[in-house]
Amino acid sequence: MVATPIGNLGDITLRALEVLRGVDVVAAEDTRDSGRLLNHYGIAARLVALHEHNERNAGAKIVALLGEGKSVALISDAGTPAISDPGAHLVAAVRAAGFKAVPLPGANAAIAALSAAGLAEMHFLFYGFLPHSGSERRRQLETLKDTPHLLVFYESPHRILACVADLQAVLGGARRITFARELTKLYETIHACALEEALAWLEADPNQQKGEFVLLVSGAEVVKEEGVGAAARHILEILLAELPLKQAVKLAVEISGEKKNALYELALALKKGD
Ligand code: SAM
C-alpha cells in the first residue's frame, strides 16, 4: 500500500520509489494517471487497474499473482490508498489468503490539512466525503451535530457551495471552519472563518471554489451542566442530616469534587427546605 503525492510530485518517499521500481506489478486506480506519475520518476512498471468498480475481481487476480510469488504495489490517484480511496477490500482479501499487506506511509490530505491548520483541538473525527445528495448530506450531518470533536471532511469543487451551505444550516453559523484547498499545489489556500461567513468568502472569489478541499469544522461545544450533579446532591443531603452546614459542605466538596460555591448554595437551599 504505497502512498503517492497529493499534488506536489516531490512528496513521495524514498521507500515508495524503491518499492514501485522493484515490484512485479503496480495496481493503480487510474492506470493513465498513474502511468504519468511513474513516468515522472522514470519507473517502467506493469500496471493493472484496481478501482472501486472492479476491486473484488481485480483483488482476486492480485491474490493469484501473490500466490505465484509475484510482488504487487497498490497506489491510488493521490495520497494514501484505502483512505477515501479503493484498497480496503484488496487488503482484506490479501490477508485472508495468508499474505502480508504492508503500509508505506506518505502523503494524506486530511493529515496535511490538520498539520497546517493551527487548531488546538486534541481529537478529530475523519469523515471523508459526505453524501452527494443534499437531503442525505443533511441527514448525515444531523448525526454528527453533537460530536464534540473536530470534523474532517473531503469535498470536491462541484459540491463545495452546497456542502458549506448545509454545514451552516445543520451545525449552525457559530462554528469555525478551516478550508484547506489545493494543498501542496500552486494555489494552496488555508483559510479559517465562522461557518456563517464561509459562503460569502467562497462566493467573493470564484477561484476559491476550484480545486480539492479538506474542510475542518470545529466540534460541538460541550455544555457543562449548571449546578450540582445528582450524586453530589445525594452526598450533601446525607452529610447535612448529620453535620453542621459548613462541615457538610466541606466534606461534600472533598468527596464529590464539585464547586464549593455551588454546594454551599445548595446546602442553604436544602436547609431552608426549598
Ligand atoms: N487517498 C487520499 C488521501 O490520502 O488523502 C484521498 C483521496 S479522495 C478520492 C480525494 C479527496 O481528497 C479530494 O476530493 C479532496 O477532498 C482531498 N484532497 C486530495 N488532494 C488534496 C489536496 N491537494 N488539497 C486538498 N484536498 C485534497
Short mmCIF file of C-alpha atoms and ligand atoms in Angstrom, two decimals:
data_model
loop_
_atom_site.label_atom_id
_atom_site.label_comp_id
_atom_site.label_asym_id
_atom_site.label_seq_id
_atom_site.Cartn_x
_atom_site.Cartn_y
_atom_site.Cartn_z
CA MET A 1 0.00 0.00 0.00
CA VAL A 2 2.09 2.85 -1.33
CA ALA A 3 1.21 6.49 -0.63
CA THR A 4 1.80 8.86 -3.54
CA PRO A 5 1.74 12.71 -3.66
CA ILE A 6 -1.48 14.74 -3.29
CA GLY A 7 -0.20 17.42 -5.67
CA ASN A 8 3.48 18.23 -5.32
CA LEU A 9 5.39 15.41 -7.02
CA GLY A 10 8.24 15.85 -4.58
CA ASP A 11 6.07 14.41 -1.80
CA ILE A 12 6.95 10.78 -2.29
CA THR A 13 9.18 8.77 -0.03
CA LEU A 14 12.44 7.12 -1.00
CA ARG A 15 10.99 3.81 0.08
CA ALA A 16 7.92 4.30 -2.14
CA LEU A 17 10.15 4.89 -5.19
CA GLU A 18 12.28 1.87 -4.34
CA VAL A 19 9.22 -0.37 -3.96
CA LEU A 20 7.50 0.93 -7.11
CA ARG A 21 10.70 0.25 -9.04
CA GLY A 22 11.13 -3.20 -7.59
CA VAL A 23 7.66 -4.79 -7.68
CA ASP A 24 6.41 -7.06 -10.46
CA VAL A 25 3.06 -5.30 -10.78
CA VAL A 26 1.66 -1.91 -9.80
CA ALA A 27 -2.09 -1.90 -9.23
CA ALA A 28 -3.46 1.58 -9.80
CA GLU A 29 -6.84 3.28 -9.53
CA ASP A 30 -6.35 5.04 -12.86
CA THR A 31 -3.63 3.45 -14.95
CA ARG A 32 -3.30 6.50 -17.23
CA ASP A 33 -2.86 8.96 -14.35
CA SER A 34 -0.50 6.66 -12.53
CA GLY A 35 1.40 5.97 -15.76
CA ARG A 36 2.19 9.69 -15.89
CA LEU A 37 3.26 9.67 -12.26
CA LEU A 38 5.54 6.66 -12.71
CA ASN A 39 6.92 8.16 -15.91
CA HIS A 40 7.85 11.25 -13.96
CA TYR A 41 10.06 9.13 -11.70
CA GLY A 42 11.40 7.09 -14.61
CA ILE A 43 9.69 3.91 -13.43
CA ALA A 44 8.57 1.41 -16.05
CA ALA A 45 6.04 -0.81 -14.30
CA ARG A 46 3.47 -3.35 -15.36
CA LEU A 47 0.21 -1.63 -14.46
CA VAL A 48 -3.13 -3.26 -13.68
CA ALA A 49 -6.34 -1.38 -12.88
CA LEU A 50 -7.91 -1.60 -9.44
CA HIS A 51 -10.74 0.83 -8.83
CA GLU A 52 -13.97 0.91 -6.85
CA HIS A 53 -15.93 -0.81 -9.64
CA ASN A 54 -13.63 -3.80 -10.10
CA GLU A 55 -11.93 -4.03 -6.71
CA ARG A 56 -13.20 -7.52 -5.84
CA ASN A 57 -12.39 -9.09 -9.24
CA ALA A 58 -9.08 -7.31 -9.58
CA GLY A 59 -8.35 -8.19 -5.95
CA ALA A 60 -8.77 -11.89 -6.70
CA LYS A 61 -6.32 -11.55 -9.61
CA ILE A 62 -3.82 -9.78 -7.38
CA VAL A 63 -4.12 -12.51 -4.75
CA ALA A 64 -3.45 -15.02 -7.53
CA LEU A 65 -0.33 -13.07 -8.55
CA LEU A 66 0.89 -13.14 -4.95
CA GLY A 67 0.25 -16.89 -4.99
CA GLU A 68 2.61 -17.15 -7.98
CA GLY A 69 5.28 -15.45 -5.89
CA LYS A 70 4.90 -12.05 -7.56
CA SER A 71 5.05 -8.76 -5.65
CA VAL A 72 2.36 -6.10 -6.10
CA ALA A 73 2.20 -2.45 -5.06
CA LEU A 74 -1.13 -0.65 -4.78
CA ILE A 75 -1.34 3.08 -5.44
CA SER A 76 -4.37 5.34 -5.69
CA ASP A 77 -4.81 8.54 -7.69
CA ALA A 78 -3.44 10.60 -4.83
CA GLY A 79 -2.34 10.17 -1.25
CA THR A 80 -2.75 7.06 0.83
CA PRO A 81 -4.61 4.08 -0.66
CA ALA A 82 -7.75 2.95 1.18
CA ILE A 83 -8.30 6.40 2.71
CA SER A 84 -11.45 7.59 0.88
CA ASP A 85 -9.99 5.50 -1.93
CA PRO A 86 -10.14 1.85 -3.00
CA GLY A 87 -7.86 -0.62 -1.26
CA ALA A 88 -9.61 -1.91 1.87
CA HIS A 89 -11.25 -4.91 0.15
CA LEU A 90 -7.97 -5.80 -1.50
CA VAL A 91 -6.10 -5.70 1.80
CA ALA A 92 -8.75 -7.90 3.43
CA ALA A 93 -8.52 -10.42 0.57
CA VAL A 94 -4.71 -10.41 0.67
CA ARG A 95 -4.70 -11.02 4.43
CA ALA A 96 -7.41 -13.69 4.20
CA ALA A 97 -5.24 -15.52 1.66
CA GLY A 98 -2.37 -15.51 4.14
CA PHE A 99 -0.21 -12.82 2.51
CA LYS A 100 1.11 -9.63 4.03
CA ALA A 101 -0.22 -6.15 3.24
CA VAL A 102 2.47 -3.64 4.10
CA PRO A 103 1.82 0.09 4.53
CA LEU A 104 4.24 2.58 3.02
CA PRO A 105 3.10 5.81 4.71
CA GLY A 106 3.23 9.16 3.00
CA ALA A 107 1.00 11.99 1.81
CA ASN A 108 -2.57 12.23 3.04
CA ALA A 109 -4.76 15.30 2.50
CA ALA A 110 -6.53 15.19 5.88
CA ILE A 111 -3.32 14.92 7.89
CA ALA A 112 -1.64 17.62 5.79
CA ALA A 113 -4.61 19.93 6.46
CA LEU A 114 -4.62 19.19 10.18
CA SER A 115 -0.90 19.76 10.50
CA ALA A 116 -1.06 23.24 8.97
CA ALA A 117 -4.43 24.44 10.32
CA GLY A 118 -3.13 25.53 13.71
CA LEU A 119 -6.10 24.08 15.57
CA ALA A 120 -5.60 23.14 19.18
CA GLU A 121 -8.42 20.58 19.26
CA MET A 122 -6.92 17.34 20.51
CA HIS A 123 -9.30 14.90 18.88
CA PHE A 124 -10.73 14.72 15.41
CA LEU A 125 -13.24 12.60 13.54
CA PHE A 126 -12.20 11.81 9.99
CA TYR A 127 -15.42 11.56 7.99
CA GLY A 128 -14.20 11.81 4.40
CA PHE A 129 -16.82 12.51 1.73
CA LEU A 130 -20.35 13.43 2.75
CA PRO A 131 -23.14 12.06 0.53
CA HIS A 132 -23.67 13.83 -2.80
CA SER A 133 -27.42 14.30 -2.40
CA GLY A 134 -28.42 17.33 -0.34
CA SER A 135 -31.07 15.58 1.76
CA GLU A 136 -28.81 12.63 2.50
CA ARG A 137 -25.94 15.00 3.32
CA ARG A 138 -28.07 16.96 5.79
CA ARG A 139 -29.26 13.71 7.35
CA GLN A 140 -25.66 12.59 7.88
CA LEU A 141 -24.72 15.97 9.30
CA GLU A 142 -27.58 15.69 11.82
CA THR A 143 -25.90 12.52 13.14
CA LEU A 144 -22.62 14.43 13.56
CA LYS A 145 -24.15 17.58 15.03
CA ASP A 146 -23.39 16.82 18.68
CA THR A 147 -19.95 15.28 18.14
CA PRO A 148 -17.56 17.25 20.36
CA HIS A 149 -14.56 16.52 18.13
CA LEU A 150 -13.21 18.42 15.15
CA LEU A 151 -14.89 17.08 11.99
CA VAL A 152 -12.74 16.40 8.92
CA PHE A 153 -14.42 16.23 5.51
CA TYR A 154 -13.23 15.79 1.96
CA GLU A 155 -15.07 17.76 -0.70
CA SER A 156 -14.82 18.33 -4.43
CA PRO A 157 -15.27 21.69 -6.21
CA HIS A 158 -18.62 20.56 -7.69
CA ARG A 159 -20.32 20.39 -4.32
CA ILE A 160 -18.35 22.84 -2.21
CA LEU A 161 -21.03 25.59 -2.15
CA ALA A 162 -23.92 23.22 -1.42
CA CYS A 163 -21.86 21.40 1.19
CA VAL A 164 -20.86 24.55 3.04
CA ALA A 165 -24.47 25.81 2.94
CA ASP A 166 -25.58 22.53 4.56
CA LEU A 167 -22.79 22.64 7.16
CA GLN A 168 -24.02 26.06 8.24
CA ALA A 169 -27.71 25.07 8.12
CA VAL A 170 -27.27 21.94 10.23
CA LEU A 171 -24.32 22.76 12.53
CA GLY A 172 -25.05 26.48 12.97
CA GLY A 173 -23.15 29.57 11.89
CA ALA A 174 -21.06 29.98 15.02
CA ARG A 175 -18.74 27.01 14.44
CA ARG A 176 -15.33 27.59 12.86
CA ILE A 177 -14.45 26.11 9.50
CA THR A 178 -10.97 25.83 8.03
CA PHE A 179 -10.71 25.44 4.27
CA ALA A 180 -7.56 23.59 3.23
CA ARG A 181 -7.60 23.86 -0.54
CA GLU A 182 -5.18 22.63 -3.18
CA LEU A 183 -2.64 21.52 -0.58
CA THR A 184 0.93 21.24 -1.85
CA LYS A 185 -0.13 22.85 -5.16
CA LEU A 186 0.29 26.29 -6.72
CA TYR A 187 -2.93 27.76 -5.33
CA GLU A 188 -2.70 26.25 -1.88
CA THR A 189 -5.01 28.15 0.46
CA ILE A 190 -5.68 27.70 4.13
CA HIS A 191 -8.46 29.94 5.38
CA ALA A 192 -10.41 29.88 8.63
CA CYS A 193 -13.66 31.71 9.44
CA ALA A 194 -17.01 31.25 11.15
CA LEU A 195 -19.41 29.00 9.23
CA GLU A 196 -21.78 31.96 8.90
CA GLU A 197 -19.07 33.81 6.91
CA ALA A 198 -17.95 30.85 4.84
CA LEU A 199 -20.34 31.05 1.88
CA ALA A 200 -19.69 34.77 1.43
CA TRP A 201 -15.93 34.08 1.42
CA LEU A 202 -16.31 31.40 -1.26
CA GLU A 203 -18.67 33.49 -3.35
CA ALA A 204 -16.47 36.59 -3.19
CA ASP A 205 -13.80 34.83 -5.26
CA PRO A 206 -14.83 32.01 -7.64
CA ASN A 207 -11.19 30.90 -7.74
CA GLN A 208 -11.59 29.79 -4.14
CA GLN A 209 -14.30 27.34 -5.26
CA LYS A 210 -11.88 25.46 -7.51
CA GLY A 211 -9.68 22.50 -6.72
CA GLU A 212 -9.75 19.98 -3.94
CA PHE A 213 -10.79 20.65 -0.39
CA VAL A 214 -10.32 19.38 3.09
CA LEU A 215 -12.84 21.01 5.43
CA LEU A 216 -12.13 21.12 9.15
CA VAL A 217 -15.15 22.04 11.25
CA SER A 218 -14.89 22.68 14.98
CA GLY A 219 -16.75 20.22 17.21
CA ALA A 220 -19.96 20.84 19.15
CA GLU A 221 -19.45 22.84 22.29
CA VAL A 222 -19.82 20.65 25.33
CA VAL A 223 -22.28 22.38 27.61
CA LYS A 224 -21.24 21.73 31.17
CA GLU A 225 -24.31 21.19 33.22
CA GLU A 226 -25.00 24.07 35.52
CA GLY A 227 -25.45 23.37 39.19
CA VAL A 228 -24.70 20.29 41.18
CA GLY A 229 -24.86 16.73 39.86
CA ALA A 230 -27.27 14.18 41.37
CA ALA A 231 -24.50 12.18 43.09
CA ALA A 232 -23.04 15.25 44.83
CA ARG A 233 -26.50 16.35 45.95
CA HIS A 234 -27.13 12.93 47.48
CA ILE A 235 -23.81 13.07 49.38
CA LEU A 236 -24.63 16.56 50.62
CA GLU A 237 -28.08 15.53 51.84
CA ILE A 238 -26.61 12.64 53.86
CA LEU A 239 -23.91 14.84 55.39
CA LEU A 240 -26.34 17.66 56.18
CA ALA A 241 -28.50 15.24 58.15
CA GLU A 242 -25.55 14.51 60.47
CA LEU A 243 -23.29 17.57 60.46
CA PRO A 244 -23.35 21.36 60.69
CA LEU A 245 -23.75 23.06 57.32
CA LYS A 246 -20.16 24.28 56.88
CA GLN A 247 -18.65 20.92 57.73
CA ALA A 248 -21.11 19.08 55.48
CA VAL A 249 -20.27 21.37 52.56
CA LYS A 250 -16.53 20.99 53.15
CA LEU A 251 -16.75 17.20 53.15
CA ALA A 252 -19.14 17.14 50.16
CA VAL A 253 -16.65 19.23 48.16
CA GLU A 254 -13.86 16.82 49.03
CA ILE A 255 -15.88 13.73 48.18
CA SER A 256 -17.61 14.93 45.02
CA GLY A 257 -15.11 17.39 43.56
CA GLU A 258 -17.97 19.83 42.85
CA LYS A 259 -17.50 23.58 43.27
CA LYS A 260 -17.69 24.83 46.86
CA ASN A 261 -19.96 27.76 45.99
CA ALA A 262 -22.48 25.58 44.21
CA LEU A 263 -22.61 23.09 47.10
CA TYR A 264 -22.85 25.88 49.66
CA GLU A 265 -25.81 27.45 47.81
CA LEU A 266 -27.49 24.07 47.56
CA ALA A 267 -26.87 23.36 51.26
CA LEU A 268 -28.53 26.68 52.20
CA ALA A 269 -31.49 25.89 49.97
CA LEU A 270 -31.83 22.37 51.43
CA LYS A 271 -31.70 23.75 54.99
CA LYS A 272 -34.43 26.24 54.13
CA GLY A 273 -36.42 23.36 52.69
CA ASP A 274 -36.50 24.75 49.12
N1 SAM B 1 -6.38 8.94 -0.52
C1 SAM B 1 -6.36 10.38 -0.48
C2 SAM B 1 -5.66 10.85 0.80
O1 SAM B 1 -4.87 10.09 1.35
O2 SAM B 1 -5.86 11.98 1.24
C3 SAM B 1 -7.75 10.97 -0.65
C4 SAM B 1 -8.41 10.57 -1.92
S1 SAM B 1 -10.02 11.23 -2.15
C5 SAM B 1 -10.60 10.31 -3.53
C6 SAM B 1 -9.72 12.79 -2.87
C7 SAM B 1 -10.12 13.93 -1.96
O3 SAM B 1 -9.06 14.19 -1.05
C8 SAM B 1 -10.36 15.24 -2.69
O4 SAM B 1 -11.69 15.35 -3.17
C9 SAM B 1 -10.09 16.24 -1.59
O5 SAM B 1 -11.20 16.34 -0.71
C10 SAM B 1 -8.94 15.57 -0.85
N2 SAM B 1 -7.66 16.02 -1.43
C11 SAM B 1 -6.83 15.31 -2.21
N3 SAM B 1 -5.77 16.05 -2.55
C12 SAM B 1 -5.94 17.26 -1.98
C13 SAM B 1 -5.19 18.47 -1.97
N4 SAM B 1 -4.06 18.57 -2.64
N5 SAM B 1 -5.67 19.51 -1.26
C14 SAM B 1 -6.83 19.42 -0.58
N6 SAM B 1 -7.58 18.30 -0.56
C15 SAM B 1 -7.15 17.24 -1.26
#
